[in-house]
Amino acid sequence: MITASDSRHAPPMAQADAALDVESIRRDFPILRQTINGHALVYLDNAATSQKPQVVIDAISRYYAEDNANIHRGVHALSVRATDAYEKVRITVQRFIGAAEPEEIVFVRSATEGINLIAQTYGRSEIGKGDEILITTMEHHSNIVPWQMLCRQTGAVLRVAPINDDGELILDQYEKLLCDRTKIVAVTHISNALGTINPLSEIIDLAHRHGARVLVDGAQAAPHLCIDVQALDCDFYVFSSHKVYGPTGVGVLYAKRELLEEMPPYQGGGEMIQSVTFDETTYNDVPHKFEAGTPNIAGVIGLGAALDYVNGIGLDRIAAYEHELLDHATHALAAIPQVRLIGTARHKAAVLAFVVEGIHPHDVGTVVDQEGIAIRTGHHCAQPVIDRFGLTATARASFAFYNTREEIDALAAAMRRVLEVFA
Amino acid sequence: MIDLYDLYQELILDHNRRPRNRRKLEDPSCQAEGYNPLCGDRVTVYLKIEDSVVTEATFDGSGCAISTASASLMTESVKGKSLEDAKALFRKFHGMLTGQSIETADGPDLGKLEVFSGVCRFPARVKCATLAWHTANAAWEKRETVVSTE
């Protein structure tokens, strides 16, 4: 039972139709004030990790300065304060993703750990030889490898739903791959390598008709889209704190309560038990059953501050502004004849991947870094989808609400420099 | 501030545009495949070694400008050298790029390979420059392993 009182005031909700005051927002992010190689930092690697607003840094610092104690253990004042702060974030997260109850929120180390937890608990107990797990071509390695490991352990078979040349899931092919042996569909909400937003409602509805459970990898979606797990009716949803302006080292796993109740524990240890003797251990209630050991208390509190900050701006406004940025960037880069965009789905968010004819993405990355611009180059931990496009690497610019059109223009100018150097 | 052309010197750009010895060798004495998981670059190095002399060196694969130029210049540098001299060159080149070149008054002259001296100021790119050399090293080590087990 979660006992934290929810006395936190709701953050001031911004007007949905008001434009973002990006200059003011940028002042909330101290890291953006620096120069790199003599140029103002242009941080366009947000899909790898986002920068942190001062309120997040302060929340972590304040926790250690004022409230630090272990949680769910002591009767003393600090322990009560730390427990209360930690459990309040569970409620913040519940509301952030539209879960029915805070008990459906499990704090883990990363989105990756959330997927591994499901594979090793739900998967190990529910999946057997000959069963099938269905993923898509555009998954991040963290939504591929845990299922491969589960298949090796159980004799289950991994199936992969294909994508088209624009980087969109081919829905009728996906539907054909579903069968009565399909036990889990694991799919990303937004592709980290392509920016594609998947049609989750259709994907989940089709899977459920075949009796399969659905895990959604929301690592890229949480910073960019309003998430409503009840409306989606997904069975599992994971995301990571550090991509949504919170600290590293914290991930969130959502699972429907009845699934969490049935699932065996993941790791054994303190916190996840009710009583222990050498003969028998009674496990704690959900979600604590899945939170063995002292968790990343400061990190969870930092995540809470990050979600309050995002709520204060409003995800609708964030999504609308980032969409403008993506449009502007798409036009700016598409205007360079040597540039080919990778990932041209109709529904995209905040990611622009590209290659430059005859120039390796690593060289592109180094040249634009000299102009103070941070982009990602490589396979983005999604080698199969890069292979699908016949490539070994791409360059990727990814956006956050603190980015500006001027920064995108700086990237386009730096791309012309790239072409000069390798002319 | 670091100048971009410390990294992308003209000789490097030239070997990137027109890589030398980029072809598969039909009858190599040894070959090895190198892979840089950071960037996905792959290179295969083919060596022909006769009487402990590297008589032919080629490479195949795709990569960034630094790794392509380094592979190209590596093949030019080791060709015609004794295996011992080629290994000494690898050690010295590796030392230059990883900042361990303090004692490098000795050893072979790096010659054209000095063009990579700027790479150590771009730590993220050092592995690009050393990939082909590590692969060549794996190729000749592999050959010796085979020889030693006979």
XYZ file of C-alpha atoms in Angstrom:
573
model
C 0.000 0.000 0.000
C 1.326 3.402 -0.897
C 0.925 5.770 1.965
C 2.353 9.028 0.696
C -0.092 11.835 0.963
C -0.495 13.742 -2.244
C -0.242 17.223 -0.877
C 1.817 18.480 -3.798
C 0.203 21.328 -5.597
C -0.392 20.742 -9.263
C 2.142 22.704 -11.302
C 0.779 25.796 -12.970
C -0.638 24.616 -16.257
C 0.305 26.799 -19.142
C -2.174 27.957 -21.717
C -2.273 25.360 -24.465
C -2.443 27.977 -27.181
C 0.319 30.230 -25.869
C 3.642 30.047 -27.663
C 6.620 28.776 -25.717
C 8.950 31.383 -24.315
C 12.022 29.497 -25.440
C 14.503 32.154 -24.294
C 13.112 31.928 -20.791
C 13.126 28.128 -20.915
C 16.755 28.120 -22.034
C 17.709 30.068 -18.926
C 16.415 27.141 -16.858
C 19.138 24.882 -18.321
C 22.548 25.958 -17.005
C 24.494 23.641 -19.330
C 23.261 25.569 -22.377
C 25.183 28.668 -21.305
C 28.559 27.365 -22.384
C 30.619 27.592 -25.535
C 32.213 24.636 -27.319
C 35.170 25.258 -29.602
C 34.435 28.969 -29.461
C 30.776 28.624 -30.454
C 27.622 28.670 -28.347
C 26.698 25.059 -27.571
C 23.978 23.732 -29.862
C 22.772 20.547 -28.232
C 20.959 18.360 -30.758
C 21.547 14.962 -29.160
C 18.409 14.902 -27.050
C 17.393 11.411 -28.131
C 20.573 10.136 -26.456
C 19.966 12.104 -23.293
C 18.289 15.379 -22.453
C 19.748 18.254 -20.464
C 18.538 18.989 -16.948
C 16.752 22.116 -15.749
C 18.006 23.819 -12.587
C 14.910 22.650 -10.658
C 15.993 19.021 -11.183
C 19.577 19.711 -10.132
C 18.277 21.592 -7.086
C 15.822 18.844 -6.102
C 18.616 16.265 -6.036
C 20.941 18.582 -4.172
C 18.242 19.548 -1.653
C 17.394 15.898 -1.014
C 21.005 15.125 -0.097
C 21.411 18.347 1.890
C 18.156 18.118 3.839
C 16.253 14.824 3.599
C 18.728 12.002 2.920
C 17.699 8.756 4.621
C 16.788 5.250 3.595
C 13.146 4.799 2.713
C 10.418 2.454 3.973
C 12.651 1.499 6.907
C 12.951 3.996 9.702
C 10.559 5.681 12.079
C 12.739 8.761 12.312
C 11.844 12.067 10.739
C 14.305 11.992 7.858
C 13.234 8.516 6.783
C 9.614 9.588 6.816
C 10.418 12.670 4.713
C 12.527 10.701 2.223
C 9.852 7.994 1.920
C 7.154 10.587 1.439
C 9.140 12.408 -1.272
C 9.936 9.145 -3.077
C 6.374 7.841 -2.990
C 4.953 11.169 -4.148
C 6.911 10.745 -7.351
C 5.149 7.443 -7.919
C 1.898 9.391 -7.982
C 3.423 12.026 -10.281
C 4.486 9.273 -12.684
C 1.097 7.554 -12.458
C -0.582 10.780 -13.550
C 2.076 11.526 -16.169
C 1.287 8.311 -18.054
C -2.369 7.960 -17.099
C -2.037 4.765 -15.050
C -5.008 3.707 -12.941
C -3.076 3.376 -9.673
C 0.332 4.386 -8.298
C 0.945 0.717 -7.391
C 1.292 0.026 -11.126
C 4.486 2.106 -11.253
C 7.769 0.281 -10.545
C 10.989 2.261 -10.282
C 13.907 0.548 -11.977
C 17.378 1.577 -13.132
C 16.545 2.351 -16.771
C 14.001 1.651 -19.485
C 16.327 -1.204 -20.453
C 16.021 -2.731 -16.998
C 12.244 -2.426 -17.237
C 12.229 -4.531 -20.403
C 14.626 -7.065 -18.894
C 12.429 -7.273 -15.816
C 9.371 -8.141 -17.907
C 11.311 -10.672 -20.000
C 12.729 -12.389 -16.931
C 9.605 -12.385 -14.747
C 6.485 -12.356 -16.892
C 8.401 -13.905 -19.793
C 10.048 -16.719 -17.841
C 6.777 -17.711 -16.199
C 4.394 -17.330 -19.150
C 6.428 -18.191 -22.240
C 7.461 -21.668 -23.312
C 8.936 -23.642 -26.168
C 7.375 -22.818 -29.509
C 5.742 -19.614 -28.261
C 6.485 -16.479 -30.223
C 7.639 -12.985 -29.335
C 6.996 -10.337 -31.956
C 9.082 -7.178 -32.268
C 9.670 -4.746 -35.154
C 12.653 -3.922 -37.349
C 12.967 -0.469 -35.777
C 13.606 -1.574 -32.188
C 16.492 -0.306 -30.082
C 18.904 -3.055 -28.971
C 17.313 -2.863 -25.524
C 14.035 -4.094 -27.003
C 15.740 -6.871 -29.002
C 18.421 -8.475 -26.862
C 16.310 -9.179 -23.721
C 13.853 -11.091 -25.945
C 16.647 -12.994 -27.675
C 17.907 -14.006 -24.241
C 14.403 -15.098 -23.236
C 14.068 -17.127 -26.451
C 17.335 -18.949 -25.694
C 16.152 -19.681 -22.169
C 12.694 -20.914 -23.121
C 12.859 -22.181 -26.705
C 10.483 -19.431 -27.830
C 10.887 -17.892 -31.286
C 11.578 -14.224 -32.060
C 9.614 -12.779 -34.999
C 10.249 -9.388 -36.557
C 7.594 -7.235 -38.238
C 9.059 -5.337 -41.207
C 9.055 -1.624 -42.056
C 8.772 0.189 -45.377
C 11.315 2.523 -46.993
C 9.911 5.508 -45.107
C 10.536 3.708 -41.827
C 6.897 2.911 -41.059
C 5.708 -0.391 -39.673
C 3.900 -2.382 -42.382
C 0.719 -3.033 -40.440
C -0.720 -5.836 -42.580
C 2.590 -7.715 -42.414
C 2.571 -7.212 -38.669
C -0.969 -8.572 -38.493
C 0.028 -11.648 -40.509
C 2.827 -12.396 -38.042
C 0.397 -12.480 -35.126
C -0.892 -15.929 -34.261
C -2.153 -17.863 -31.276
C 1.442 -18.688 -30.298
C 2.323 -14.963 -30.037
C 2.656 -14.264 -26.334
C 4.295 -10.839 -26.307
C 4.463 -7.973 -28.762
C 7.304 -5.579 -27.866
C 7.262 -2.358 -29.829
C 8.714 1.099 -29.583
C 6.393 4.086 -29.282
C 8.842 6.341 -31.189
C 11.870 5.003 -33.055
C 15.114 6.465 -31.721
C 16.856 5.976 -35.077
C 14.091 7.198 -37.415
C 11.694 9.280 -35.354
C 8.698 7.229 -36.527
C 5.677 7.371 -34.221
C 4.080 3.943 -34.280
C 0.279 3.503 -34.521
C 0.087 1.987 -31.063
C -3.673 1.718 -30.782
C -3.907 -0.507 -33.863
C -0.817 -2.488 -32.866
C -2.138 -3.131 -29.363
C -5.687 -3.877 -30.491
C -4.493 -6.446 -33.042
C -2.176 -8.082 -30.509
C -4.908 -8.361 -27.911
C -7.230 -10.004 -30.429
C -4.631 -12.764 -30.654
C -4.260 -12.971 -26.886
C -0.780 -11.442 -26.829
C 0.426 -8.992 -24.193
C 2.016 -5.742 -25.395
C 5.109 -4.018 -24.024
C 5.714 -0.482 -25.260
C 9.217 1.004 -25.178
C 8.435 4.633 -24.438
C 12.005 5.870 -23.931
C 11.736 8.281 -26.868
C 8.052 9.088 -26.397
C 7.958 10.298 -22.791
C 9.682 13.637 -23.558
C 7.583 14.362 -26.646
C 4.040 12.967 -26.418
C 1.183 12.826 -23.943
C 1.028 9.213 -22.823
C -2.174 7.553 -21.638
C -1.528 3.900 -20.865
C -5.173 3.242 -20.040
C -6.406 4.659 -23.340
C -3.707 2.705 -25.184
C -4.563 -0.388 -23.128
C -0.917 -1.529 -23.281
C 0.058 -4.169 -20.741
C 3.549 -2.848 -20.044
C 5.129 0.549 -20.713
C 8.710 1.593 -19.945
C 10.555 4.894 -20.123
C 13.714 6.409 -18.707
C 14.125 9.471 -16.526
C 17.186 10.878 -18.240
C 15.476 11.334 -21.588
C 12.671 13.334 -19.996
C 14.937 15.935 -18.329
C 15.485 13.902 -15.171
C 18.682 12.306 -13.882
C 20.322 9.138 -15.208
C 19.955 5.889 -13.304
C 16.161 5.807 -13.011
C 13.688 4.063 -15.255
C 9.954 3.557 -14.968
C 8.081 0.341 -15.564
C 4.310 0.448 -15.787
C 2.366 -2.800 -15.749
C -1.314 -3.507 -15.266
C -1.884 -4.361 -11.638
C -3.196 -7.877 -12.219
C -0.043 -8.711 -14.199
C 2.253 -7.323 -11.512
C 0.393 -9.360 -8.882
C 0.906 -12.582 -10.818
C 4.502 -12.009 -11.862
C 7.295 -13.577 -9.795
C 9.827 -11.154 -8.292
C 12.846 -10.020 -10.304
C 15.626 -9.648 -7.769
C 15.610 -10.790 -4.151
C 16.722 -8.641 -1.244
C 15.560 -6.009 1.171
C 12.429 -3.946 0.542
C 10.840 -6.613 -1.672
C 9.920 -8.865 1.281
C 7.327 -8.912 4.029
C 8.986 -11.533 6.206
C 12.020 -13.755 5.866
C 12.987 -16.950 7.633
C 15.521 -19.494 6.394
C 12.626 -21.715 5.381
C 10.346 -19.249 3.695
C 10.030 -15.674 2.488
C 6.808 -13.778 1.981
C 7.084 -11.177 -0.734
C 6.011 -7.611 -0.333
C 3.009 -6.148 -2.142
C 3.330 -4.585 -5.557
C 5.161 -2.511 -6.580
C 7.680 -3.029 -3.751
C 7.984 -6.714 -4.679
C 9.977 -5.503 -7.705
C 12.128 -2.926 -5.946
C 14.738 -5.002 -4.114
C 17.521 -3.069 -2.436
C 17.812 0.628 -1.688
C 16.619 2.364 -4.833
C 17.982 5.508 -6.474
C 16.039 7.734 -4.095
C 17.645 11.002 -5.184
C 17.196 10.040 -8.816
C 13.497 9.308 -8.360
C 13.041 12.648 -6.599
C 14.889 14.316 -9.491
C 12.550 12.586 -11.934
C 9.597 13.963 -9.996
C 10.991 17.499 -10.354
C 11.547 16.907 -14.088
C 7.975 15.724 -14.665
C 6.610 18.683 -12.677
C 8.710 20.953 -14.889
C 7.471 19.313 -18.101
C 3.864 19.452 -16.854
C 4.372 23.125 -16.078
C 5.152 23.808 -19.723
C 2.615 21.302 -21.022
C 3.322 18.361 -23.311
C 0.798 19.581 -25.883
C 2.714 22.818 -26.297
C 6.039 20.963 -26.247
C 4.860 18.572 -28.966
C 3.534 21.422 -31.132
C 6.751 23.440 -30.819
C 9.014 20.433 -31.444
C 6.962 19.586 -34.503
C 7.702 23.044 -35.897
C 11.400 22.504 -35.184
C 11.332 19.138 -36.949
C 9.604 20.654 -39.980
C 12.119 23.467 -40.137
C 15.050 21.059 -39.816
C 13.605 18.693 -42.410
C 13.344 21.533 -44.911
C 16.754 22.960 -44.026
C 18.587 19.666 -44.510
C 16.516 18.443 -47.447
C 17.586 21.629 -49.256
C 21.170 20.319 -49.322
C 21.360 18.064 -52.395
C 24.006 15.717 -50.951
C 21.882 14.985 -47.864
C 19.518 12.026 -47.759
C 17.040 11.796 -44.901
C 16.659 8.382 -43.269
C 13.199 7.973 -41.788
C 10.496 9.871 -43.622
C 7.394 8.503 -41.929
C 4.210 10.591 -42.040
C 4.073 10.649 -38.242
C 7.392 11.588 -36.719
C 8.709 13.246 -33.604
C 11.853 15.193 -32.813
C 14.375 13.005 -34.661
C 16.065 13.800 -37.968
C 18.478 11.127 -39.194
C 20.456 11.584 -42.374
C 23.476 10.588 -44.401
C 25.658 12.734 -46.641
C 26.736 11.328 -49.966
C 30.360 10.174 -49.837
C 30.988 11.431 -46.296
C 30.914 9.152 -43.292
C 28.605 10.224 -40.437
C 31.551 10.245 -38.031
C 33.296 12.869 -40.113
C 30.075 14.880 -40.248
C 29.857 14.656 -36.449
C 33.434 15.813 -35.911
C 33.126 18.782 -38.275
C 29.857 20.048 -36.792
C 31.280 19.556 -33.282
C 33.961 22.060 -34.236
C 31.079 24.509 -34.715
C 29.799 23.675 -31.216
C 26.985 21.448 -32.472
C 26.380 18.109 -30.755
C 24.710 15.449 -32.894
C 24.835 11.665 -32.650
C 26.587 9.569 -35.257
C 26.735 5.805 -35.542
C 24.174 3.032 -35.366
C 22.227 4.519 -32.433
C 22.027 1.124 -30.674
C 19.628 0.039 -33.412
C 21.856 -1.814 -35.855
C 19.103 -3.885 -37.501
C 17.190 -0.802 -38.654
C 20.380 0.847 -39.939
C 21.109 -2.401 -41.838
C 17.551 -2.264 -43.214
C 18.505 0.959 -45.008
C 21.742 -0.588 -46.306
C 23.886 1.609 -44.054
C 26.364 1.111 -41.227
C 25.766 4.484 -39.616
C 23.758 7.686 -39.826
C 24.003 11.172 -38.380
C 21.104 12.158 -36.157
C 19.911 15.510 -34.899
C 17.252 15.216 -32.200
C 15.343 18.074 -30.675
C 14.006 19.298 -27.368
C 11.796 22.263 -26.495
C 14.864 24.343 -25.595
C 16.194 24.153 -29.146
C 15.576 27.006 -31.576
C 15.206 27.564 -35.296
C 18.499 29.482 -35.181
C 20.251 26.392 -33.846
C 18.887 24.367 -36.734
C 20.102 27.044 -39.136
C 23.522 26.709 -37.485
C 23.415 22.959 -38.197
C 22.528 23.608 -41.840
C 25.412 26.095 -42.100
C 27.772 23.583 -40.484
C 26.644 20.987 -43.038
C 27.867 23.297 -45.778
C 31.207 23.422 -43.939
C 31.227 19.604 -43.955
C 30.812 19.638 -47.719
C 33.665 22.162 -48.071
C 36.098 20.088 -45.984
C 35.409 16.922 -47.958
C 34.933 18.568 -51.354
C 40.902 26.123 -30.199
C 41.647 23.068 -32.289
C 41.910 23.489 -36.017
C 39.856 21.033 -38.008
C 42.707 20.694 -40.458
C 44.958 19.331 -37.681
C 42.715 16.298 -38.043
C 41.788 16.390 -41.698
C 45.185 17.092 -43.207
C 45.437 17.132 -46.968
C 47.206 13.752 -47.097
C 44.372 12.179 -45.077
C 41.717 13.728 -47.294
C 43.607 12.480 -50.341
C 43.864 8.895 -49.054
C 40.182 9.048 -48.139
C 39.231 10.179 -51.637
C 41.572 7.728 -53.353
C 42.386 4.872 -50.998
C 45.492 2.894 -52.035
C 45.527 -0.915 -51.950
C 41.798 -1.209 -51.345
C 41.155 -4.640 -52.767
C 40.777 -8.208 -51.621
C 43.959 -10.257 -51.893
C 43.349 -13.599 -53.571
C 46.051 -15.636 -51.817
C 46.928 -13.896 -48.554
C 49.205 -15.512 -45.974
C 46.838 -14.168 -43.357
C 43.865 -11.882 -42.979
C 41.750 -10.487 -40.171
C 38.567 -8.539 -39.806
C 38.396 -5.483 -37.587
C 35.245 -3.914 -36.259
C 34.656 -0.671 -34.429
C 31.402 -1.144 -32.537
C 31.249 2.574 -31.784
C 30.669 3.575 -35.382
C 29.985 0.285 -37.141
C 33.112 0.544 -39.297
C 34.452 -2.723 -40.647
C 37.807 -3.384 -42.253
C 39.460 -6.552 -43.489
C 43.249 -6.564 -43.817
C 45.008 -9.028 -46.132
C 48.740 -9.654 -45.822
C 51.173 -11.669 -47.849
C 54.234 -12.548 -45.827
C 57.238 -14.264 -47.413
C 60.442 -15.016 -45.499
C 59.213 -12.768 -42.682
C 58.772 -9.845 -45.048
C 55.390 -8.247 -45.753
C 55.356 -8.417 -49.530
C 51.752 -7.372 -50.025
C 49.207 -5.560 -47.878
C 45.672 -4.640 -48.873
C 42.417 -3.799 -47.170
C 38.731 -3.882 -47.827
C 35.766 -2.316 -46.073
C 34.098 0.976 -45.405
C 34.598 3.579 -42.778
C 35.063 7.228 -42.020
C 37.751 9.413 -43.600
C 40.176 8.784 -40.741
C 39.811 5.004 -40.753
C 39.901 4.767 -44.558
C 42.999 6.971 -44.834
C 44.659 5.123 -41.976
C 44.020 1.742 -43.612
C 45.351 3.061 -46.912
C 48.504 4.525 -45.359
C 48.995 1.429 -43.192
C 49.137 -0.811 -46.259
C 51.642 1.521 -47.916
C 53.757 1.708 -44.769
C 54.083 -1.998 -43.987
C 54.532 -3.217 -47.544
C 58.150 -4.210 -48.117
C 58.985 -4.107 -44.409
C 60.154 -7.043 -42.343
C 57.477 -8.328 -39.989
C 59.575 -7.096 -37.066
C 59.792 -3.581 -38.505
C 56.072 -3.574 -39.286
C 55.309 -4.513 -35.681
C 57.629 -1.803 -34.384
C 55.854 0.682 -36.623
C 52.475 -0.413 -35.200
C 53.751 0.076 -31.653
C 55.094 3.517 -32.411
C 51.972 4.602 -34.314
C 49.776 3.333 -31.506
C 51.953 5.165 -28.967
C 51.653 8.425 -30.901
C 47.859 8.232 -30.951
C 47.385 7.163 -27.356
C 49.834 9.672 -25.938
C 52.433 7.096 -24.914
C 55.059 8.293 -27.349
C 57.428 9.858 -24.825
C 60.190 7.329 -25.389
C 59.753 7.255 -29.149
C 63.118 8.704 -29.963
C 63.903 5.064 -30.760
C 62.081 2.899 -33.173
C 61.279 3.361 -36.806
C 60.599 6.656 -38.488
C 56.845 7.176 -38.799
C 57.247 9.069 -42.060
C 53.889 9.875 -43.647
C 52.103 8.392 -40.631
C 52.989 11.567 -38.704
C 49.995 13.042 -40.505
C 47.811 11.329 -37.874
C 49.511 13.103 -34.963
C 46.572 15.545 -34.702
C 44.099 12.740 -34.087
C 45.051 12.418 -30.421
C 43.431 15.820 -29.863
C 40.149 14.243 -31.003
C 39.847 11.392 -28.471
C 36.587 10.157 -29.994
C 38.434 9.499 -33.257
C 41.557 7.671 -32.046
C 39.932 4.282 -32.561
C 39.149 5.197 -36.168
C 42.867 5.750 -36.816
C 44.025 2.613 -35.045
C 41.399 0.175 -36.402
C 43.333 -0.928 -39.499
C 46.542 -1.290 -37.488
C 44.924 -3.402 -34.806
C 43.450 -5.505 -37.590
C 46.837 -5.921 -39.289
C 48.290 -6.855 -35.916
C 45.565 -9.472 -35.441
C 46.326 -10.837 -38.915
C 50.026 -11.374 -38.366
C 49.517 -12.587 -34.788
C 47.022 -15.115 -36.095
C 49.575 -16.340 -38.628
C 52.154 -16.755 -35.902
C 49.667 -18.637 -33.756
C 49.112 -21.030 -36.620
C 52.861 -21.347 -37.201
C 53.578 -21.935 -33.535
C 51.065 -24.739 -33.253
C 52.466 -26.683 -36.176
